[in-house]
Amino acid sequence: MATSISLRNPNVSLGTTFPIARFASPRSSIVTLRMPGESMACPPPLATTAPSAAVETVPIGERPDRFGRFGRFGGKYVPETLMYALSELETAFETLSKDQEFQRELDGILRDYVGRETPLYFAERLTEHYRRADGTGPHLYLKREDLNHTGAHKINNAVGQALLAKRLGKKRIIAETGAGQHGVATATVCARFGLECIIYMGAQDMERQALNVFRMRLLGAEVRAVHSGTKTLKDATSEAIRDWVTNVETTHYILGSVAGPHPYPMMVREFHTIIGKETRRQAAEKWGRAPDVLVACVGGGSNAMGLFNEFVNDKEVRLIGVEAAGHGIESGKHAATLTMGEVGVLHGAMSYLLQDDDGQIVEPHSISAGLDYPGVGPEHSYLKDIGRAEYYSVTDVEALDAFKQLSRLEGIIPALETSHALAYLEKLCPTLPDGTKVVLNCSGRGDKDVQTAIKHLQL
Amino acid sequence: MALALKSAFFRAQIRAQTISHRNPSLISPSIVRLKSSTVMASLEVAQTRSISETFSKLKEQGKVALIPFITAGDPDLATTSKALKILDTCGSDLIELGMPYSDPLADGPVIQAAATRALAKGANFDSVISMLREVVPELSCPIALFTYYNPILKRGVERFMTIIRDIGIHGLVVPDVPLEETEILRSEASKHGIELVLLTTPTTPTERMKAIVEASEGFIYLVSSVGVTGARASVSARVQSLLQDIKKATSKPVAVGFGISKPEHVQQIAEWGADGVIVGSAMVRLLGESTSPEEGLKELETFTKSLKAALP
């Protein structure tokens, strides 16, 4: 296969002309999202009107360009042994995304096996909770990714990649996992498609997510404990990459988030973008136009990109990502990569990451294993840099409060990861004008977290 | 070598200028001359050739380079310093020194463990550089640093190159930067007289391999097998045909690494036409897992001699 290698200076900007001033700083008390005087009624009943006039689009650089870069972020920083496999993967993905039969097969599995489409649920009591004394307040909707088979959004990507692996003729699947949700999703699809499955999980993570470990084994996967480094997600990812380097000819690596070397950030986003696509249609049905604000938790960033991607070019839609501040960002024990990190290279991609003065990758901390990653997807780094998306962080304690609150107000027990996004509503809602439509990605259910919650919550 | 002379003189001038800047009364031509002669004297001690020149010389002599790899700081930096001297006197033609890193994804369990131990002992970039600053002038063979990309980025590529050039490092291997991403590294490396060695592997398609060998400096690092570092029982027969393919594409020297751990391996690879053989994990294990640093150094010496004996 002839490969033409052209070299491009990655520091040359791709000329983003995104107007940064459009977005109110998080510290401003007034956020103007629409013309004053425009009234917003309570959420209307199911409307059959067509979606509103086309939203103005904004030029942003290629996401990604053909070198796998989002601005200066992304790329393929991996050992040479993997380079051919990555380009093979990229070609296969491009071909399959145009293949109608593949799309039909994938849609069928998402519908009949995963249980899509997931509801866009009006959280009535949560909305009431944030309603101000004068009766005004935003309208809060939850995109119910927790209702997917296996209880989180992770399965969207696992299914897509498993189908891709089959097309590539790979019979052995490997994956890394933090919370275990991606591991469970991968083990699930391997059982469904009859593929050999090996999951790498940090020894420390295995302890705090024992239920998911059992689940993976029950589904037929081999779970390998990783004892190197800090014994958490970053080490499991490194070990999965090493396995792939060694077994690349027979193995497909189902990376669980929008991180890693190109084409993974793009591919994983594409497999999750159905979240945003459904949301657009559902929002139009429910209230006649796009949402105003999207909120999602960010670990590697897959559920957030899945929701945001559809709306990145709609400048009216505000994108908010919420990271884990652990014990507080000043404490040094957190996973707030976009807030406190520096740009570097981790697991194949240039992105923000948490590192020490020597350039060593540090062990992050979060009560939620799924957010406990010292890196972040390169596309999020890019969206932050160009000012298109805003990123905040929330502590363990705040997340636990939100975990309890949603359970009490809506009868939905959210994952601790999702609880971070929910916790940010405390700061966000008071700033939003009446009737602002907020869609929060309810990325997972919290049954897996009750063991952790029991240790921290007095009920 | 000319480059080393030039930069040494340049440094002498800077030092002279610095002195005169601090204390104007010291401005005197004799000071500058004294500095220059001191520099000349120290140059005669630290005469290391560049990596390319080393290979040229070996080729003239019909020899194959012995290239050991060890991890800096395991079991500790003092032992690394002694190990470098032993490797040098036992006939190493080039030494690769690995910078310990938290997430070495091209490395197997032996080198991973060495890195973890070194980091736990407090080894960091600055302490490794200090150690090298002392020992490099005493070595007769050139050193190439083996490091992952993030620590280079942390310091800034230009600054990193300046620092390592200053202490006399001749080459650099960065395993997680593939050809497409090497533009900045290569331009800064060449500005500073550092040779950036690139890797090619059994999974690299021929056209890509040709682009890699074209761009690689010093030598071409042929990874012997599909995998991470770590001793293997035998060397894959694929190495022979890979060597032939590379030799058709370039006249630059080729060294084979990953998995090589015995004199028999080394001999076999030399017979197949390699210009150099790299031995890593086997060395690292001896040093890191022995009963004491002294014991480790003794075993290292014996092992290195046995490898040298197996090579033409």
PDB file of C-alpha atoms in Angstrom, chain A residues 230-439:
ATOM      1  CA  THR A 230      -0.527   4.292  39.756  1.00  0.00           C
ATOM      2  CA  LYS A 231      -2.712   1.249  39.014  1.00  0.00           C
ATOM      3  CA  THR A 232      -5.524   3.371  37.573  1.00  0.00           C
ATOM      4  CA  LEU A 233      -7.025   4.242  34.209  1.00  0.00           C
ATOM      5  CA  LYS A 234      -3.934   5.899  32.729  1.00  0.00           C
ATOM      6  CA  ASP A 235      -1.867   2.786  33.456  1.00  0.00           C
ATOM      7  CA  ALA A 236      -4.566   0.510  32.071  1.00  0.00           C
ATOM      8  CA  THR A 237      -4.541   2.599  28.896  1.00  0.00           C
ATOM      9  CA  SER A 238      -0.755   2.352  28.627  1.00  0.00           C
ATOM     10  CA  GLU A 239      -0.958  -1.418  29.099  1.00  0.00           C
ATOM     11  CA  ALA A 240      -3.703  -1.735  26.477  1.00  0.00           C
ATOM     12  CA  ILE A 241      -1.519   0.208  24.052  1.00  0.00           C
ATOM     13  CA  ARG A 242       1.392  -2.138  24.797  1.00  0.00           C
ATOM     14  CA  ASP A 243      -0.831  -5.157  24.138  1.00  0.00           C
ATOM     15  CA  TRP A 244      -1.915  -3.580  20.863  1.00  0.00           C
ATOM     16  CA  VAL A 245       1.695  -2.907  19.861  1.00  0.00           C
ATOM     17  CA  THR A 246       2.433  -6.590  20.475  1.00  0.00           C
ATOM     18  CA  ASN A 247      -0.688  -8.095  18.904  1.00  0.00           C
ATOM     19  CA  VAL A 248      -1.620  -5.499  16.338  1.00  0.00           C
ATOM     20  CA  GLU A 249      -1.959  -7.982  13.508  1.00  0.00           C
ATOM     21  CA  THR A 250      -4.781  -9.956  15.151  1.00  0.00           C
ATOM     22  CA  THR A 251      -6.245  -7.457  17.550  1.00  0.00           C
ATOM     23  CA  HIS A 252      -8.487  -4.432  17.505  1.00  0.00           C
ATOM     24  CA  TYR A 253      -8.228  -1.971  20.351  1.00  0.00           C
ATOM     25  CA  ILE A 254     -11.602  -0.541  21.335  1.00  0.00           C
ATOM     26  CA  LEU A 255     -10.499   2.705  22.941  1.00  0.00           C
ATOM     27  CA  GLY A 256     -13.255   3.969  25.202  1.00  0.00           C
ATOM     28  CA  SER A 257     -13.120   7.697  24.765  1.00  0.00           C
ATOM     29  CA  VAL A 258     -12.349  10.518  22.377  1.00  0.00           C
ATOM     30  CA  ALA A 259      -8.696  10.357  23.415  1.00  0.00           C
ATOM     31  CA  GLY A 260      -5.757   8.480  21.963  1.00  0.00           C
ATOM     32  CA  PRO A 261      -4.161   8.684  18.539  1.00  0.00           C
ATOM     33  CA  HIS A 262      -6.033   9.604  15.369  1.00  0.00           C
ATOM     34  CA  PRO A 263      -8.443   8.229  14.163  1.00  0.00           C
ATOM     35  CA  TYR A 264      -9.819   7.380  17.624  1.00  0.00           C
ATOM     36  CA  PRO A 265     -10.934  10.848  18.789  1.00  0.00           C
ATOM     37  CA  MET A 266     -12.857  11.332  15.557  1.00  0.00           C
ATOM     38  CA  MET A 267     -14.151   7.776  15.324  1.00  0.00           C
ATOM     39  CA  VAL A 268     -15.393   7.565  18.906  1.00  0.00           C
ATOM     40  CA  ARG A 269     -17.058  10.950  18.540  1.00  0.00           C
ATOM     41  CA  GLU A 270     -18.805   9.814  15.369  1.00  0.00           C
ATOM     42  CA  PHE A 271     -20.123   6.693  17.066  1.00  0.00           C
ATOM     43  CA  HIS A 272     -21.525   8.851  19.873  1.00  0.00           C
ATOM     44  CA  THR A 273     -22.829  11.712  17.753  1.00  0.00           C
ATOM     45  CA  ILE A 274     -26.183   9.973  17.562  1.00  0.00           C
ATOM     46  CA  ILE A 275     -26.757  11.446  21.043  1.00  0.00           C
ATOM     47  CA  GLY A 276     -26.645  14.974  19.656  1.00  0.00           C
ATOM     48  CA  LYS A 277     -28.522  14.080  16.470  1.00  0.00           C
ATOM     49  CA  GLU A 278     -31.402  12.590  18.415  1.00  0.00           C
ATOM     50  CA  THR A 279     -31.368  15.567  20.763  1.00  0.00           C
ATOM     51  CA  ARG A 280     -31.744  18.021  17.884  1.00  0.00           C
ATOM     52  CA  ARG A 281     -34.757  16.189  16.554  1.00  0.00           C
ATOM     53  CA  GLN A 282     -36.302  15.709  19.969  1.00  0.00           C
ATOM     54  CA  ALA A 283     -35.759  19.364  20.910  1.00  0.00           C
ATOM     55  CA  ALA A 284     -37.421  20.460  17.682  1.00  0.00           C
ATOM     56  CA  GLU A 285     -40.381  18.210  18.429  1.00  0.00           C
ATOM     57  CA  LYS A 286     -40.689  19.404  21.983  1.00  0.00           C
ATOM     58  CA  TRP A 287     -40.077  23.128  21.735  1.00  0.00           C
ATOM     59  CA  GLY A 288     -39.463  23.953  18.118  1.00  0.00           C
ATOM     60  CA  ARG A 289     -35.761  24.714  18.004  1.00  0.00           C
ATOM     61  CA  ALA A 290     -32.284  23.725  19.236  1.00  0.00           C
ATOM     62  CA  PRO A 291     -31.373  23.711  22.934  1.00  0.00           C
ATOM     63  CA  ASP A 292     -29.722  26.805  24.395  1.00  0.00           C
ATOM     64  CA  VAL A 293     -27.241  25.161  26.695  1.00  0.00           C
ATOM     65  CA  LEU A 294     -25.691  21.690  26.676  1.00  0.00           C
ATOM     66  CA  VAL A 295     -24.037  20.339  29.814  1.00  0.00           C
ATOM     67  CA  ALA A 296     -22.023  17.146  30.137  1.00  0.00           C
ATOM     68  CA  CYS A 297     -19.347  15.668  32.398  1.00  0.00           C
ATOM     69  CA  VAL A 298     -15.852  15.316  30.961  1.00  0.00           C
ATOM     70  CA  GLY A 299     -13.364  12.569  31.775  1.00  0.00           C
ATOM     71  CA  GLY A 300     -11.888  11.563  28.441  1.00  0.00           C
ATOM     72  CA  GLY A 301     -14.806  13.465  26.926  1.00  0.00           C
ATOM     73  CA  SER A 302     -16.827  10.953  24.916  1.00  0.00           C
ATOM     74  CA  ASN A 303     -20.346  11.604  26.200  1.00  0.00           C
ATOM     75  CA  ALA A 304     -19.761  15.342  25.948  1.00  0.00           C
ATOM     76  CA  MET A 305     -18.501  15.149  22.362  1.00  0.00           C
ATOM     77  CA  GLY A 306     -21.412  12.868  21.532  1.00  0.00           C
ATOM     78  CA  LEU A 307     -23.835  15.548  22.657  1.00  0.00           C
ATOM     79  CA  PHE A 308     -21.876  18.624  21.537  1.00  0.00           C
ATOM     80  CA  ASN A 309     -20.696  17.547  18.090  1.00  0.00           C
ATOM     81  CA  GLU A 310     -24.034  18.070  16.365  1.00  0.00           C
ATOM     82  CA  PHE A 311     -24.178  21.630  17.707  1.00  0.00           C
ATOM     83  CA  VAL A 312     -20.578  22.841  17.460  1.00  0.00           C
ATOM     84  CA  ASN A 313     -21.361  24.898  14.395  1.00  0.00           C
ATOM     85  CA  ASP A 314     -24.529  26.418  15.904  1.00  0.00           C
ATOM     86  CA  LYS A 315     -23.087  29.493  17.558  1.00  0.00           C
ATOM     87  CA  GLU A 316     -26.250  30.080  19.573  1.00  0.00           C
ATOM     88  CA  VAL A 317     -25.779  26.873  21.497  1.00  0.00           C
ATOM     89  CA  ARG A 318     -23.629  27.123  24.571  1.00  0.00           C
ATOM     90  CA  LEU A 319     -21.420  24.063  25.303  1.00  0.00           C
ATOM     91  CA  ILE A 320     -20.417  23.368  28.895  1.00  0.00           C
ATOM     92  CA  GLY A 321     -18.141  20.563  30.041  1.00  0.00           C
ATOM     93  CA  VAL A 322     -17.721  19.695  33.714  1.00  0.00           C
ATOM     94  CA  GLU A 323     -14.590  17.990  35.021  1.00  0.00           C
ATOM     95  CA  ALA A 324     -13.754  16.464  38.373  1.00  0.00           C
ATOM     96  CA  ALA A 325     -12.182  18.783  40.942  1.00  0.00           C
ATOM     97  CA  GLY A 326     -11.769  15.932  43.429  1.00  0.00           C
ATOM     98  CA  HIS A 327     -10.714  17.450  46.731  1.00  0.00           C
ATOM     99  CA  GLY A 328     -10.597  20.872  45.131  1.00  0.00           C
ATOM    100  CA  ILE A 329      -8.395  22.226  42.355  1.00  0.00           C
ATOM    101  CA  GLU A 330      -6.034  23.869  44.831  1.00  0.00           C
ATOM    102  CA  SER A 331      -5.548  20.598  46.671  1.00  0.00           C
ATOM    103  CA  GLY A 332      -3.559  18.926  43.930  1.00  0.00           C
ATOM    104  CA  LYS A 333      -5.941  15.967  44.226  1.00  0.00           C
ATOM    105  CA  HIS A 334      -8.244  16.368  41.251  1.00  0.00           C
ATOM    106  CA  ALA A 335      -8.723  15.466  37.615  1.00  0.00           C
ATOM    107  CA  ALA A 336      -9.497  18.929  36.248  1.00  0.00           C
ATOM    108  CA  THR A 337      -7.321  18.580  33.177  1.00  0.00           C
ATOM    109  CA  LEU A 338      -8.679  21.484  31.142  1.00  0.00           C
ATOM    110  CA  THR A 339      -8.633  23.874  34.087  1.00  0.00           C
ATOM    111  CA  MET A 340      -5.286  22.989  35.619  1.00  0.00           C
ATOM    112  CA  GLY A 341      -3.404  21.029  32.964  1.00  0.00           C
ATOM    113  CA  GLU A 342      -0.684  21.929  30.500  1.00  0.00           C
ATOM    114  CA  VAL A 343      -0.360  20.869  26.906  1.00  0.00           C
ATOM    115  CA  GLY A 344       1.626  17.686  26.369  1.00  0.00           C
ATOM    116  CA  VAL A 345       1.465  14.247  24.782  1.00  0.00           C
ATOM    117  CA  LEU A 346      -0.267  11.300  26.445  1.00  0.00           C
ATOM    118  CA  HIS A 347      -1.437   8.002  24.973  1.00  0.00           C
ATOM    119  CA  GLY A 348      -0.950   9.135  21.422  1.00  0.00           C
ATOM    120  CA  ALA A 349      -2.500  12.582  21.420  1.00  0.00           C
ATOM    121  CA  MET A 350      -1.364  16.121  22.055  1.00  0.00           C
ATOM    122  CA  SER A 351      -3.830  17.592  24.517  1.00  0.00           C
ATOM    123  CA  TYR A 352      -4.097  19.194  27.925  1.00  0.00           C
ATOM    124  CA  LEU A 353      -2.855  16.879  30.635  1.00  0.00           C
ATOM    125  CA  LEU A 354      -1.934  16.817  34.293  1.00  0.00           C
ATOM    126  CA  GLN A 355       1.805  16.592  34.688  1.00  0.00           C
ATOM    127  CA  ASP A 356       4.438  17.501  37.225  1.00  0.00           C
ATOM    128  CA  ASP A 357       7.419  19.830  36.838  1.00  0.00           C
ATOM    129  CA  ASP A 358       9.481  17.018  35.379  1.00  0.00           C
ATOM    130  CA  GLY A 359       6.972  16.211  32.613  1.00  0.00           C
ATOM    131  CA  GLN A 360       5.849  13.001  34.331  1.00  0.00           C
ATOM    132  CA  ILE A 361       2.139  12.224  34.175  1.00  0.00           C
ATOM    133  CA  VAL A 362       0.524  12.593  37.590  1.00  0.00           C
ATOM    134  CA  GLU A 363      -2.079  10.449  39.228  1.00  0.00           C
ATOM    135  CA  PRO A 364      -5.344  12.365  39.262  1.00  0.00           C
ATOM    136  CA  HIS A 365      -8.071  11.977  41.857  1.00  0.00           C
ATOM    137  CA  SER A 366     -11.807  11.839  41.599  1.00  0.00           C
ATOM    138  CA  ILE A 367     -14.432   9.966  43.548  1.00  0.00           C
ATOM    139  CA  SER A 368     -15.703   8.816  40.156  1.00  0.00           C
ATOM    140  CA  ALA A 369     -13.374   6.374  38.401  1.00  0.00           C
ATOM    141  CA  GLY A 370     -14.667   7.370  34.972  1.00  0.00           C
ATOM    142  CA  LEU A 371     -13.451  10.958  35.324  1.00  0.00           C
ATOM    143  CA  ASP A 372     -10.163   9.964  36.953  1.00  0.00           C
ATOM    144  CA  TYR A 373      -7.986  10.445  33.851  1.00  0.00           C
ATOM    145  CA  PRO A 374      -5.072  12.904  33.686  1.00  0.00           C
ATOM    146  CA  GLY A 375      -5.672  13.630  30.011  1.00  0.00           C
ATOM    147  CA  VAL A 376      -8.649  14.746  27.964  1.00  0.00           C
ATOM    148  CA  GLY A 377      -9.721  14.289  24.374  1.00  0.00           C
ATOM    149  CA  PRO A 378      -7.831  16.622  22.017  1.00  0.00           C
ATOM    150  CA  GLU A 379     -11.037  17.994  20.516  1.00  0.00           C
ATOM    151  CA  HIS A 380     -12.063  19.327  23.932  1.00  0.00           C
ATOM    152  CA  SER A 381      -8.663  20.987  24.262  1.00  0.00           C
ATOM    153  CA  TYR A 382      -9.299  22.592  20.912  1.00  0.00           C
ATOM    154  CA  LEU A 383     -12.830  23.735  21.709  1.00  0.00           C
ATOM    155  CA  LYS A 384     -11.557  25.265  24.920  1.00  0.00           C
ATOM    156  CA  ASP A 385      -8.689  27.052  23.215  1.00  0.00           C
ATOM    157  CA  ILE A 386     -10.895  28.633  20.557  1.00  0.00           C
ATOM    158  CA  GLY A 387     -13.483  29.564  23.168  1.00  0.00           C
ATOM    159  CA  ARG A 388     -16.244  27.490  21.630  1.00  0.00           C
ATOM    160  CA  ALA A 389     -16.840  25.429  24.760  1.00  0.00           C
ATOM    161  CA  GLU A 390     -16.510  26.291  28.434  1.00  0.00           C
ATOM    162  CA  TYR A 391     -15.083  23.964  31.042  1.00  0.00           C
ATOM    163  CA  TYR A 392     -15.589  24.047  34.793  1.00  0.00           C
ATOM    164  CA  SER A 393     -15.025  21.626  37.599  1.00  0.00           C
ATOM    165  CA  VAL A 394     -16.893  20.293  40.570  1.00  0.00           C
ATOM    166  CA  THR A 395     -15.625  18.600  43.744  1.00  0.00           C
ATOM    167  CA  ASP A 396     -16.315  15.083  45.043  1.00  0.00           C
ATOM    168  CA  VAL A 397     -18.557  16.537  47.739  1.00  0.00           C
ATOM    169  CA  GLU A 398     -20.572  18.613  45.280  1.00  0.00           C
ATOM    170  CA  ALA A 399     -20.973  15.583  43.021  1.00  0.00           C
ATOM    171  CA  LEU A 400     -22.206  13.425  45.904  1.00  0.00           C
ATOM    172  CA  ASP A 401     -24.781  16.092  46.772  1.00  0.00           C
ATOM    173  CA  ALA A 402     -26.014  16.121  43.199  1.00  0.00           C
ATOM    174  CA  PHE A 403     -26.074  12.296  43.191  1.00  0.00           C
ATOM    175  CA  LYS A 404     -28.445  12.383  46.134  1.00  0.00           C
ATOM    176  CA  GLN A 405     -30.450  15.310  44.788  1.00  0.00           C
ATOM    177  CA  LEU A 406     -31.401  13.780  41.452  1.00  0.00           C
ATOM    178  CA  SER A 407     -32.329  10.545  43.183  1.00  0.00           C
ATOM    179  CA  ARG A 408     -34.674  12.449  45.506  1.00  0.00           C
ATOM    180  CA  LEU A 409     -36.123  14.881  42.968  1.00  0.00           C
ATOM    181  CA  GLU A 410     -36.574  12.680  39.930  1.00  0.00           C
ATOM    182  CA  GLY A 411     -36.204   9.098  41.100  1.00  0.00           C
ATOM    183  CA  ILE A 412     -33.168   8.700  38.849  1.00  0.00           C
ATOM    184  CA  ILE A 413     -29.914   7.530  40.431  1.00  0.00           C
ATOM    185  CA  PRO A 414     -27.193   9.035  38.239  1.00  0.00           C
ATOM    186  CA  ALA A 415     -23.652   7.767  37.824  1.00  0.00           C
ATOM    187  CA  LEU A 416     -21.113   9.673  39.916  1.00  0.00           C
ATOM    188  CA  GLU A 417     -19.587  10.887  36.647  1.00  0.00           C
ATOM    189  CA  THR A 418     -22.918  12.326  35.524  1.00  0.00           C
ATOM    190  CA  SER A 419     -23.379  13.786  39.005  1.00  0.00           C
ATOM    191  CA  HIS A 420     -20.549  16.195  38.220  1.00  0.00           C
ATOM    192  CA  ALA A 421     -22.558  17.711  35.364  1.00  0.00           C
ATOM    193  CA  LEU A 422     -25.638  17.827  37.598  1.00  0.00           C
ATOM    194  CA  ALA A 423     -23.677  19.545  40.368  1.00  0.00           C
ATOM    195  CA  TYR A 424     -22.707  22.351  38.008  1.00  0.00           C
ATOM    196  CA  LEU A 425     -26.381  23.256  37.657  1.00  0.00           C
ATOM    197  CA  GLU A 426     -26.084  24.839  41.121  1.00  0.00           C
ATOM    198  CA  LYS A 427     -23.827  27.520  39.675  1.00  0.00           C
ATOM    199  CA  LEU A 428     -25.346  27.639  36.204  1.00  0.00           C
ATOM    200  CA  CYS A 429     -29.088  27.867  36.762  1.00  0.00           C
ATOM    201  CA  PRO A 430     -29.145  31.139  38.734  1.00  0.00           C
ATOM    202  CA  THR A 431     -27.461  32.858  35.785  1.00  0.00           C
ATOM    203  CA  LEU A 432     -29.852  31.641  33.094  1.00  0.00           C
ATOM    204  CA  PRO A 433     -32.789  33.726  31.877  1.00  0.00           C
ATOM    205  CA  ASP A 434     -36.297  32.461  32.153  1.00  0.00           C
ATOM    206  CA  GLY A 435     -37.116  29.603  29.848  1.00  0.00           C
ATOM    207  CA  THR A 436     -33.576  28.796  28.780  1.00  0.00           C
ATOM    208  CA  LYS A 437     -33.587  25.264  27.417  1.00  0.00           C
ATOM    209  CA  VAL A 438     -30.839  23.239  29.054  1.00  0.00           C
ATOM    210  CA  VAL A 439     -30.068  19.689  27.974  1.00  0.00           C
TER     211      VAL A 439
END
